Structures are given as C-alpha cells and as structure tokens.
Tab-separated table of C-alpha atoms in Angstrom:
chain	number	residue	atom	x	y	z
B	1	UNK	CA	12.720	33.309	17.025
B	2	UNK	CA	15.902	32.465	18.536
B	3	UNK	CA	16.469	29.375	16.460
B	4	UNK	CA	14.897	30.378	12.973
B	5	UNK	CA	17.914	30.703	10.997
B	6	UNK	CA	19.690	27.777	12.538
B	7	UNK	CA	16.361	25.572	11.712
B	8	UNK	CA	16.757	27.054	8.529
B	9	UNK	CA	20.304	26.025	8.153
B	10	UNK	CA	19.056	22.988	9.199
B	11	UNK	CA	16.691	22.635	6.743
B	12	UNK	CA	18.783	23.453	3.699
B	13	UNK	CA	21.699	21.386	4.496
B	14	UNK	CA	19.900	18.315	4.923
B	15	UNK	CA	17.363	18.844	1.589
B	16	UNK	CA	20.490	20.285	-0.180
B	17	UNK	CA	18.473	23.779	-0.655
B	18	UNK	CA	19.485	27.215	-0.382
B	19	UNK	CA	18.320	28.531	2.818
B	20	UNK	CA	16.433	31.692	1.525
B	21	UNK	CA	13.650	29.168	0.068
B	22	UNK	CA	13.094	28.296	3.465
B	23	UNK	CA	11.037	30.700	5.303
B	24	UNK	CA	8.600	31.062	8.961
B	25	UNK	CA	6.007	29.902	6.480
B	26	UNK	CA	7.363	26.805	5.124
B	27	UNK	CA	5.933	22.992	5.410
B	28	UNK	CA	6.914	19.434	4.550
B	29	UNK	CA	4.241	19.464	1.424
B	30	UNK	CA	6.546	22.907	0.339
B	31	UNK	CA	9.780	21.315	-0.422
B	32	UNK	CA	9.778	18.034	-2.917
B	33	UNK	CA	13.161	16.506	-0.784
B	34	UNK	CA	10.986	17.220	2.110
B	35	UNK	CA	9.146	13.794	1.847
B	36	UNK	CA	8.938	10.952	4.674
B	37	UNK	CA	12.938	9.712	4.422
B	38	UNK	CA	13.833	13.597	4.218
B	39	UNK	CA	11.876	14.219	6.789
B	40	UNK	CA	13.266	11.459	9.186
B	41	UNK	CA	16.979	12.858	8.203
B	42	UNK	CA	15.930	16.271	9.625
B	43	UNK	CA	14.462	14.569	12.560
B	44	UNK	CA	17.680	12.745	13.600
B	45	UNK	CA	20.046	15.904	12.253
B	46	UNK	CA	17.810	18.274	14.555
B	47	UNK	CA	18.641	15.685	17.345
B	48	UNK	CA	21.874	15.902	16.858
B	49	UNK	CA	22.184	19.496	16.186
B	50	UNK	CA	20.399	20.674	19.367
B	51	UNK	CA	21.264	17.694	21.413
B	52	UNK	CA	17.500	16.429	22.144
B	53	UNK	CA	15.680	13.666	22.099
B	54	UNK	CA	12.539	13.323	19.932
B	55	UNK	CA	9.683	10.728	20.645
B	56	UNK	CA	8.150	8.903	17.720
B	57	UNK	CA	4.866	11.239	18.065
B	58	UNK	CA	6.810	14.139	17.946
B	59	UNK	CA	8.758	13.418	14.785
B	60	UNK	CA	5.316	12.611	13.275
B	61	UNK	CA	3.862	16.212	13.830
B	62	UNK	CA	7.319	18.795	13.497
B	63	UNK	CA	6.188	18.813	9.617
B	64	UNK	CA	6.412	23.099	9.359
B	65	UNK	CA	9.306	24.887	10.237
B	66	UNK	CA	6.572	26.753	12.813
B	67	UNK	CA	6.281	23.218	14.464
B	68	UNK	CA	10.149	22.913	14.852
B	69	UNK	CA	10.679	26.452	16.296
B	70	UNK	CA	7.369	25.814	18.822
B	71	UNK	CA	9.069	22.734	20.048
B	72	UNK	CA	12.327	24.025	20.351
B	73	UNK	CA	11.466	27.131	22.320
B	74	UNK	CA	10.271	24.272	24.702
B	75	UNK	CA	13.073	22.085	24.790
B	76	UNK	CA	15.556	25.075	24.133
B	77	UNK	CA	14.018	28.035	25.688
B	78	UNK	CA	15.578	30.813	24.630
B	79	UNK	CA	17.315	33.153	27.138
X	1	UNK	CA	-4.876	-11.480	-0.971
X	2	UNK	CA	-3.262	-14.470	-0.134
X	3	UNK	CA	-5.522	-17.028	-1.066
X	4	UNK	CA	-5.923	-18.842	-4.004
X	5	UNK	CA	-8.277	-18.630	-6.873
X	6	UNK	CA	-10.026	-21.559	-8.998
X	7	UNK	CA	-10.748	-20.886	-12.520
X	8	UNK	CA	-13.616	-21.971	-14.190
X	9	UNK	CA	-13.453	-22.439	-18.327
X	10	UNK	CA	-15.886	-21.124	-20.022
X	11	UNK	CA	-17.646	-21.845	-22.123
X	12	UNK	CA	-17.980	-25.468	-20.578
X	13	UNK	CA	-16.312	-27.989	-20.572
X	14	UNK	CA	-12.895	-26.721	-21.773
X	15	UNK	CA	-13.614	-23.413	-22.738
X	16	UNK	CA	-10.304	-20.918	-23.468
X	17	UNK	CA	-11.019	-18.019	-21.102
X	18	UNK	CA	-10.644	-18.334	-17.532
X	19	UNK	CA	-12.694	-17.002	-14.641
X	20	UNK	CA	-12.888	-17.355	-11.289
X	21	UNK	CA	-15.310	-16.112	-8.362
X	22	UNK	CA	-13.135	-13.978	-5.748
X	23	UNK	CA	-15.284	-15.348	-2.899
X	24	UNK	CA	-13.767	-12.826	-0.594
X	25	UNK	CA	-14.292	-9.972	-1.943
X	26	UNK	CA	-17.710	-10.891	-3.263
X	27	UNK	CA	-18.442	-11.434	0.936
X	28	UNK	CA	-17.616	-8.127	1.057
X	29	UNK	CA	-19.142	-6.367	-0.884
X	30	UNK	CA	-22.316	-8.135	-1.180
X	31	UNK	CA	-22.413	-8.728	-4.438
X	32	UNK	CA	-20.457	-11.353	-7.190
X	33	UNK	CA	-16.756	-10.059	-7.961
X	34	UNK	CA	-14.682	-12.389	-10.342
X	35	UNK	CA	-11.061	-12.287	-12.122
X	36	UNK	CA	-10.897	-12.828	-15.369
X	37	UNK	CA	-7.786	-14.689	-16.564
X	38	UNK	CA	-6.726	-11.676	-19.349
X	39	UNK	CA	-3.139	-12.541	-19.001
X	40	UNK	CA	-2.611	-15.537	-21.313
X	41	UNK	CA	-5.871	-15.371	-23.181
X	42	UNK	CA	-5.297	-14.352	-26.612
X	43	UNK	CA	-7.360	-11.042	-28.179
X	44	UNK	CA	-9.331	-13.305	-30.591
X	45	UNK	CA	-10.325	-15.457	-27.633
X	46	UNK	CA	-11.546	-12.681	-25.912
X	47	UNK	CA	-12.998	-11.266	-28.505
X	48	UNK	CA	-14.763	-14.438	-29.415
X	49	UNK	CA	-15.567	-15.041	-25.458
X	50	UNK	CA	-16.244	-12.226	-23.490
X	51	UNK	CA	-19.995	-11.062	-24.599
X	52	UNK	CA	-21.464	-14.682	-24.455
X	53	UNK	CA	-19.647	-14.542	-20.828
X	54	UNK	CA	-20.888	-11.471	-19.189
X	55	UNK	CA	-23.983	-12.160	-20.928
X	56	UNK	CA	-24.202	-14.759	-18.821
X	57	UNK	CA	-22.887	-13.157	-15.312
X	58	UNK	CA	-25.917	-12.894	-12.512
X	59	UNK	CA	-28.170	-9.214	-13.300
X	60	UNK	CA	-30.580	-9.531	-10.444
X	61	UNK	CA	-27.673	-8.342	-8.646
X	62	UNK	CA	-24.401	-5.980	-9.042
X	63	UNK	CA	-21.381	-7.514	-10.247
X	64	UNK	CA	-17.735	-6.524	-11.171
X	65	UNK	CA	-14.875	-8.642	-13.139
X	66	UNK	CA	-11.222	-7.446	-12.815
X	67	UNK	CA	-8.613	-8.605	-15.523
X	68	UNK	CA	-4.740	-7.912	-14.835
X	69	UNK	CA	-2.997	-7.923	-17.881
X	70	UNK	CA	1.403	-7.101	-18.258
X	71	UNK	CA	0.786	-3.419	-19.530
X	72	UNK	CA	2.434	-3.976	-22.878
X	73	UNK	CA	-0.678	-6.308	-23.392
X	74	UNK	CA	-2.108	-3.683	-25.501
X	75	UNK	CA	-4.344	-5.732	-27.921
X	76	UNK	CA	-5.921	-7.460	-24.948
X	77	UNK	CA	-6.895	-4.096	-23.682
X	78	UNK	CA	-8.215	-2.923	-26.520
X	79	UNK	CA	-10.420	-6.219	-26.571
X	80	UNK	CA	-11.651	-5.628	-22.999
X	81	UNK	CA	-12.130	-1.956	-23.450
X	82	UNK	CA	-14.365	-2.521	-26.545
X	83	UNK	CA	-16.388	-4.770	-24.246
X	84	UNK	CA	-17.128	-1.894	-21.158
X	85	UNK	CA	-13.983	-2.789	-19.009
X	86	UNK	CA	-11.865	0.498	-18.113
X	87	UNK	CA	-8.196	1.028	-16.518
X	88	UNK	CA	-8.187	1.431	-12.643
X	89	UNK	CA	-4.646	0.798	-11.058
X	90	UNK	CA	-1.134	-0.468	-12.474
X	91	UNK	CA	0.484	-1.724	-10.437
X	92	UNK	CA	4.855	-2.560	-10.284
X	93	UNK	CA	6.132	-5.669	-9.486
X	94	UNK	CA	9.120	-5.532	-7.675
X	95	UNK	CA	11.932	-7.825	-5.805
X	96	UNK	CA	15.297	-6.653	-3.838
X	97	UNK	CA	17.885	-9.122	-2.975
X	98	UNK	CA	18.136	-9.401	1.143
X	99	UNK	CA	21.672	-9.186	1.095
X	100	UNK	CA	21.364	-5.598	-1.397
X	101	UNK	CA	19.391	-3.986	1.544
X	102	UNK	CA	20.348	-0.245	1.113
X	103	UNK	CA	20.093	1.509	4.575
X	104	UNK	CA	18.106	4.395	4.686
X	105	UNK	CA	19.269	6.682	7.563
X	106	UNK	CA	22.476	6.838	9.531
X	107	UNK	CA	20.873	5.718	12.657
X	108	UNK	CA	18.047	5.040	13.607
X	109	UNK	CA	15.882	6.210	16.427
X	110	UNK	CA	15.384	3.588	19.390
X	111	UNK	CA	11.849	5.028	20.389
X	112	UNK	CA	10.383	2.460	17.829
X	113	UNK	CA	10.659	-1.427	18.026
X	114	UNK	CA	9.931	-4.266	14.983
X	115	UNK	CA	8.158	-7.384	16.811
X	116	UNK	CA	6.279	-9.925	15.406
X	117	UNK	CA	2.433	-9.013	16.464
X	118	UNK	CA	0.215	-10.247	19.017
X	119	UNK	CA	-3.567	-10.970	19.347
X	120	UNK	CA	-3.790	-8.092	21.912
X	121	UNK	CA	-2.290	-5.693	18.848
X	122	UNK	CA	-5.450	-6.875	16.570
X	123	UNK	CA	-7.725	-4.041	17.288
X	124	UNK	CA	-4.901	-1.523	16.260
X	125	UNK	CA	-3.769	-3.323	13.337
X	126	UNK	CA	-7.150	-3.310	11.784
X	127	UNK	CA	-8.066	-0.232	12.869
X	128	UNK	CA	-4.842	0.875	10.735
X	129	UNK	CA	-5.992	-1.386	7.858
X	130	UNK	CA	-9.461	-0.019	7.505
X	131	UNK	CA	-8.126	3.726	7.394
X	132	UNK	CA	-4.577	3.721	5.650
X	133	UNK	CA	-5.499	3.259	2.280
X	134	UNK	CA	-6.515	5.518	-0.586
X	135	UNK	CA	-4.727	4.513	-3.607
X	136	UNK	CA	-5.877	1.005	-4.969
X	137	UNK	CA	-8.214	0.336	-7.289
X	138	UNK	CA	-10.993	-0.556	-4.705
X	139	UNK	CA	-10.822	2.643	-3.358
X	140	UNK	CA	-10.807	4.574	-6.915
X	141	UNK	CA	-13.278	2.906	-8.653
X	142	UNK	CA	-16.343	5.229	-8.356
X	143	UNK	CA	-18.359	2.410	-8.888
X	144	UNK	CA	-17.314	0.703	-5.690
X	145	UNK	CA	-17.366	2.183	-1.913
X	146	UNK	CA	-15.043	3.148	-0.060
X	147	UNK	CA	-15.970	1.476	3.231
X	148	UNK	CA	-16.437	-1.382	2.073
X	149	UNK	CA	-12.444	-1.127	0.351
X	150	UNK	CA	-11.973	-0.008	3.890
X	151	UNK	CA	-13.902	-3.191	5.414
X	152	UNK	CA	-11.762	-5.453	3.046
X	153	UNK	CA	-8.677	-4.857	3.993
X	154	UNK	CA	-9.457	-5.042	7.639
X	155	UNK	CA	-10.716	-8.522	6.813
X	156	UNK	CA	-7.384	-9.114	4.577
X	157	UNK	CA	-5.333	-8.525	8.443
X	158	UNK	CA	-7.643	-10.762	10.367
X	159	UNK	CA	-7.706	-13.607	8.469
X	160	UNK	CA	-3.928	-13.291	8.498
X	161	UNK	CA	-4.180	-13.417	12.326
X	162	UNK	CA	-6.111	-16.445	12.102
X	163	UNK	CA	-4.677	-18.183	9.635
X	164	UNK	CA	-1.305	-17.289	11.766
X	165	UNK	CA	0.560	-16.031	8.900
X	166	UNK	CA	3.247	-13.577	10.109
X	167	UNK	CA	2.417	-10.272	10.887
X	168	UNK	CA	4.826	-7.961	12.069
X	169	UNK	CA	4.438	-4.542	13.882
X	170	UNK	CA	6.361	-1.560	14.324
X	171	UNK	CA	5.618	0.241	17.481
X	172	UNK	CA	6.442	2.879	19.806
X	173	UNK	CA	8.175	1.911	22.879
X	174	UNK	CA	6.990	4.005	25.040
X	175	UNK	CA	3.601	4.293	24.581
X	176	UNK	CA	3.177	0.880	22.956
X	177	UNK	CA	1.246	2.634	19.935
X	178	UNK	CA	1.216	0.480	17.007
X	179	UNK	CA	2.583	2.985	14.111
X	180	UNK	CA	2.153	0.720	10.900
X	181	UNK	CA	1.842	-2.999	10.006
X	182	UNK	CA	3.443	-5.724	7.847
X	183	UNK	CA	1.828	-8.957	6.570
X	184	UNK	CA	4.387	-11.404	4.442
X	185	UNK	CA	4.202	-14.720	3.292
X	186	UNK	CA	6.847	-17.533	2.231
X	187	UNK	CA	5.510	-18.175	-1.217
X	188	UNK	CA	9.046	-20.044	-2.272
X	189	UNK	CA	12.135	-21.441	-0.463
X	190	UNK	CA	14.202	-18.382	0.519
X	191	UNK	CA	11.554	-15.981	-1.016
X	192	UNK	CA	8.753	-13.517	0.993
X	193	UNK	CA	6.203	-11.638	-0.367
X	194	UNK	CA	5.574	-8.731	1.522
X	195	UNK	CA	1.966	-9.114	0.626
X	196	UNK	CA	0.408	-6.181	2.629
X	197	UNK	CA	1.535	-3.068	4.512
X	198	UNK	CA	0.740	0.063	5.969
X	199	UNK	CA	1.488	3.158	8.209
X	200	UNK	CA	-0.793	4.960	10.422
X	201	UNK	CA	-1.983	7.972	9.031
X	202	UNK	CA	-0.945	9.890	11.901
X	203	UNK	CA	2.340	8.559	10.930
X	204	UNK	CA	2.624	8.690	7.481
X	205	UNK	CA	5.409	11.007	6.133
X	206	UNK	CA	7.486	10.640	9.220
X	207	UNK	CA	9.678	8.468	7.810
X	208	UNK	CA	8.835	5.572	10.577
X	209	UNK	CA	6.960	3.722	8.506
X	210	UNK	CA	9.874	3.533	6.322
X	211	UNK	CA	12.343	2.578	9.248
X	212	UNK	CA	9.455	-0.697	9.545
X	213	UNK	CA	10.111	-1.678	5.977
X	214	UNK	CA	13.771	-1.759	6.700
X	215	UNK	CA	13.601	-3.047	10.002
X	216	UNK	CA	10.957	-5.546	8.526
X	217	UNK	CA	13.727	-6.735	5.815
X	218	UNK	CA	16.039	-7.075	7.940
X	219	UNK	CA	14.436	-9.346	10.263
X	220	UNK	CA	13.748	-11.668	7.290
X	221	UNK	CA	17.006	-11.622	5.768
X	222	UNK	CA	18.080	-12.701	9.172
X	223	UNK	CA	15.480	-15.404	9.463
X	224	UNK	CA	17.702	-16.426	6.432
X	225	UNK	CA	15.271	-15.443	3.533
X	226	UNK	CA	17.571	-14.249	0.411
X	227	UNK	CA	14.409	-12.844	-1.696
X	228	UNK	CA	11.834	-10.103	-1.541
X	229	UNK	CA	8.831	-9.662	-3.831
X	230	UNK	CA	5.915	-7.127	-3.685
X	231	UNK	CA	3.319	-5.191	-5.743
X	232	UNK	CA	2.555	-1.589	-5.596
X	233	UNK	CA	0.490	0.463	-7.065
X	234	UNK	CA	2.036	3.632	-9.484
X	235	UNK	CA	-0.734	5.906	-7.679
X	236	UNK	CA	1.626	5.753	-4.843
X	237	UNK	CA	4.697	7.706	-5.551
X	238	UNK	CA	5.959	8.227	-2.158
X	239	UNK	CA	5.781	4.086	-1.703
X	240	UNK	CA	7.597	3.813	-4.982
X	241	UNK	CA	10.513	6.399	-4.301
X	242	UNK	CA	10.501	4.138	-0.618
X	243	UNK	CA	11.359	1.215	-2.603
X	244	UNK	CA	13.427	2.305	-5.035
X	245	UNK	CA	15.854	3.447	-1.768
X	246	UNK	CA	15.731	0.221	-0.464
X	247	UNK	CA	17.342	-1.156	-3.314
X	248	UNK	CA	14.175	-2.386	-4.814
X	249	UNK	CA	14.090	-3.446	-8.789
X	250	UNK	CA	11.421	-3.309	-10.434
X	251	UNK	CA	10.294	-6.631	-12.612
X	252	UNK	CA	7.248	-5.998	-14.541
X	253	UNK	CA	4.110	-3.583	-15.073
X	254	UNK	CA	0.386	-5.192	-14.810
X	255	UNK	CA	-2.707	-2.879	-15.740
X	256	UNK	CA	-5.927	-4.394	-13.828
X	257	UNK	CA	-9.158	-3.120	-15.382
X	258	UNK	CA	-12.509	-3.452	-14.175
X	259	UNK	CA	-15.998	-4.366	-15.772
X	260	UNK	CA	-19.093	-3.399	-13.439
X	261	UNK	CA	-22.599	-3.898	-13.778
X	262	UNK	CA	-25.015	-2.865	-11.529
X	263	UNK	CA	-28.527	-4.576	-11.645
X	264	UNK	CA	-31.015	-4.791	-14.554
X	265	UNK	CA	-33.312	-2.921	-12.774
X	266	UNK	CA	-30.850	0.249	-12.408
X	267	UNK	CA	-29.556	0.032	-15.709
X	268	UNK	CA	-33.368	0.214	-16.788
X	269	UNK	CA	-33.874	3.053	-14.431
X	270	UNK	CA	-30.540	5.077	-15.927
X	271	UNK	CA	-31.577	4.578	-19.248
C-alpha cells in the first residue's frame, strides 16, 4: 500500500476534498466531482504525479482508488 | 433524425392541426409512428381536433404519435394529456459560439485521435450506436422496446454513412478502437448541428468522450463554422454538466409526449 496516501492526496487535491473521505474503499460513483471530466483530471494529474503514461483503456477502467493502487504497484512497484 | 417531415392537415383539405408519418421510425418499429405538430396549434384546435384524428389513426395495428411542445406550453399539454398522451423526455436546446470554446483539461492525452470516419469504422460505429443509449424517450417509453430504440439509432449512423454526411470518430491510436462517435450537419451558413453522439460504454465516464466533443468543436470551428446547436435530453445530467463546461447556453426547453395505441384486438383483450 505503498502509494495509498499519495493516491489519496491525489484524489483530494484534484476533487477539492479532504483526504479522510477518501478511503481503500472508495469509487468514481462515491464522490459527486468524481464524474467523467474529474475523472480525466486525475488521469492526467496521476501522470504527472508518478511520471507514467496511461493508455486510453486504462484511464477507462482506474475508476476505484483499488484500481489506481493495482496499477501502480505495476508500473511503480514498490521496493 | 436528419430528415425531413411532411405534414398532412387534417381534417382535409386545410385542416389546422398538423401531422406527419415519421416513415423511419415507423420502418422500425413495424408499426405507424407520426408527429403531431403541438407546437403552434392552439389548445382549442386541439381540443376541437385531436379525437376525430386518432379516431381515425390505423387500429388493426399499433401506433404511437409524439407532440414536442416549448415546456411553458402548458395549456397544450393539458389538451393532449386529457386526450391519453403522457410526458416522456424534455429535452434542452442548446448553442455555444465556436470562438467561446471553453477548454476542458490542461492537456490532453495523445493516445486518442479525432478523424473524420471511414467505411471500414462502420461496424464499430453502429455497434456503439445500438448499445450507448438509455436515456431518450424511445428507450423509456414502456410501451416501446428497447431493441428496436437500439435498432434505430444504428439505422440513424448508417444512413449518415450513406447519405455521406460527416461523421467523425474519436479513436485510440494504438489499438485503433473506436471510443465514441459524432454525426453533425450544416443546417445554416456558419452553423452545425451536432445532431447525434455517443461514447462507448466501456468508455463512458473516462472523460474521452468528452475530449471528442472538444476535439470535435474544434475541428469545426476550424473548418470555419462560427455556430453550434444541439438537443439533449434533461435525463442526462452528466451530458448536460459536459455542455455547460464547454461553454454551452442553453436556448429553450421542449416537452415531447407520446400517445400509443396498441391494436383493437389487445385493447379488447385488456379490457
């Protein structure tokens, strides 16, 4: 869970959220700024932040915080 | 759709209301569909109208009238209401000036590409046409199927295709995957009417399909277009927050109501 809280960081900076509402648990149909435009933000700020690149099917399915942290720990392992 | 309609008066020869068979969606579905002109036909017209007209619609078969009246029309509804029609979409009209395009993200991602489509991208495009849509009144209406709401709109993209009207698609690069679709039309100098969309629903939520409708502007503004027009439904909130981004206005409200009838012989049967 090496990138959890910085996901969650993530998360709450771009939807202008605190970061406690944002837990393991949470999903794009949780949070109302979480809709498609939000959701594209976080794509390219999550690009940025870990220095990745996304492909277009990938962006379509990280929709759950769970999602981002699988596909991190792929692109990021942790050490 | 984008085809045009002939009304009929009734009663003959110069009748006040207006009606006109929708022969497309009447291939459809198998059965007679017609608009009603409801618009710019007074109450006591209607009221004076309306029974000796569906009175006199086909019965050996099913058959459904739509009437799209501005929403403030009130006393027209009530007229049609009295007579069995009911409320199934409202739809917004909206326009954005080209040049008041409002970007929607920093950047964008270069992993999808607008082009304009080709007959190879057909199969896709319908394919995303028959499946992408659950919020219109064809689709509501629990008098009418769903497949066959599907079936229409996947006819709505072909003739397009044949009829060469633009269609643009939004794809992925890499895979060549079409992600969503745009059909528009020139219906004045300078003006488009972005007359049908949608996203696959593998995509939808991403936020790709709403880098198409930006890219999709943009293209037109630089094919020197100045005006953008379009209808969408209230059901879709998501579609109407897109818009409202983009810069869109909104320019009027129209309620469409339906009127169905199945056969005599059903009717008999439910009684």
């Amino acid at each position: 869970m090496k990138h959890l809280n910085a996901v969650r960081e993530l998360i709450a900076l771009t939807f202008g959220i605190p970061p406690d509402q944002v837990t393991l648990d949470t999903k794009q149909n949780d949070l109302a700024a979480w809709d498609s435009i939000g959701h594209l933000n976080l794509m390219l700020a999550l690009e940025d932040a870990f220095n990745i690149t996304l492909e277009l099917e990938e962006m379509a399915r990280l929709t759950s915080v769970a999602a981002l942290l699988e596909h991190l720990e792929k692109v990021c392992p942790s050490n | 759709m984008s085809f045009q309609l002939t009304f009929e008066p009734f009663p003959q020869p110069d009748g006040p209301l207006r009606y006109a068979p929708v022969p497309w969606d009447s291939e459809v579905y198998g059965f007679p569909f017609y608009e009603l002109r409801g618009a710019d036909t007074s109450p006591e017209v209607l009221s004076q109208h309306l029974s000796p007209w569906l009175s006199s619609l086909p019965t050996d078969q099913p058959c459904l009238v739509y009437s799209k009246i501005p929403t403030r029309a009130v006393a027209q509804a009530q007229v049609l209401t009295a007579h069995g029609f009911y409320p199934v979409e409202t739809i917004a009209e909206i326009s954005l000036p080209l040049a008041r395009i409002i970007p929607l993200a920093a950047r964008r991602p270069g992993q999808g590409q607008l082009r304009q489509a080709r007959e190879t991208d057909l199969p896709q495009v319908i394919a995303i046409a028959r499946s992408a849509f659950s919020n219109d009144r064809l689709h509501l209406d629990p008098n009418l199927s769903p497949e066959k709401a599907n079936e229409r709109y996947g006819q709505w993209v072909e003739r397009g295709f044949d009829a060469s009207e633009p269609i643009f698609v939004y794809e992925d690069r890499r895979t060549g995957q079409v992600i969503g679709f745009f059909h528009i039309r020139e219906i004045a100098p300078k003006t488009i009417d972005l007359s049908l969309a949608a996203v696959s629903r593998a995509y939808q939520g991403s936020g790709l399909g709403a880098l198409m409708y930006e890219a999709v502007l943009t293209e037109c503004q630089a094919r020197g277009y100045q005006t953008a027009i379009t209808r969408i439904t209230i059901n879709n909130l998501e579609i109407i927050n897109l818009f409202a981004r983009l810069g869109f206005m909104f320019r009027a409200a129209v309620l469409t109501l339906h009127w169905f009838r199945p056969t005599r012989e059903k009717e008999n049967h439910d009684r």
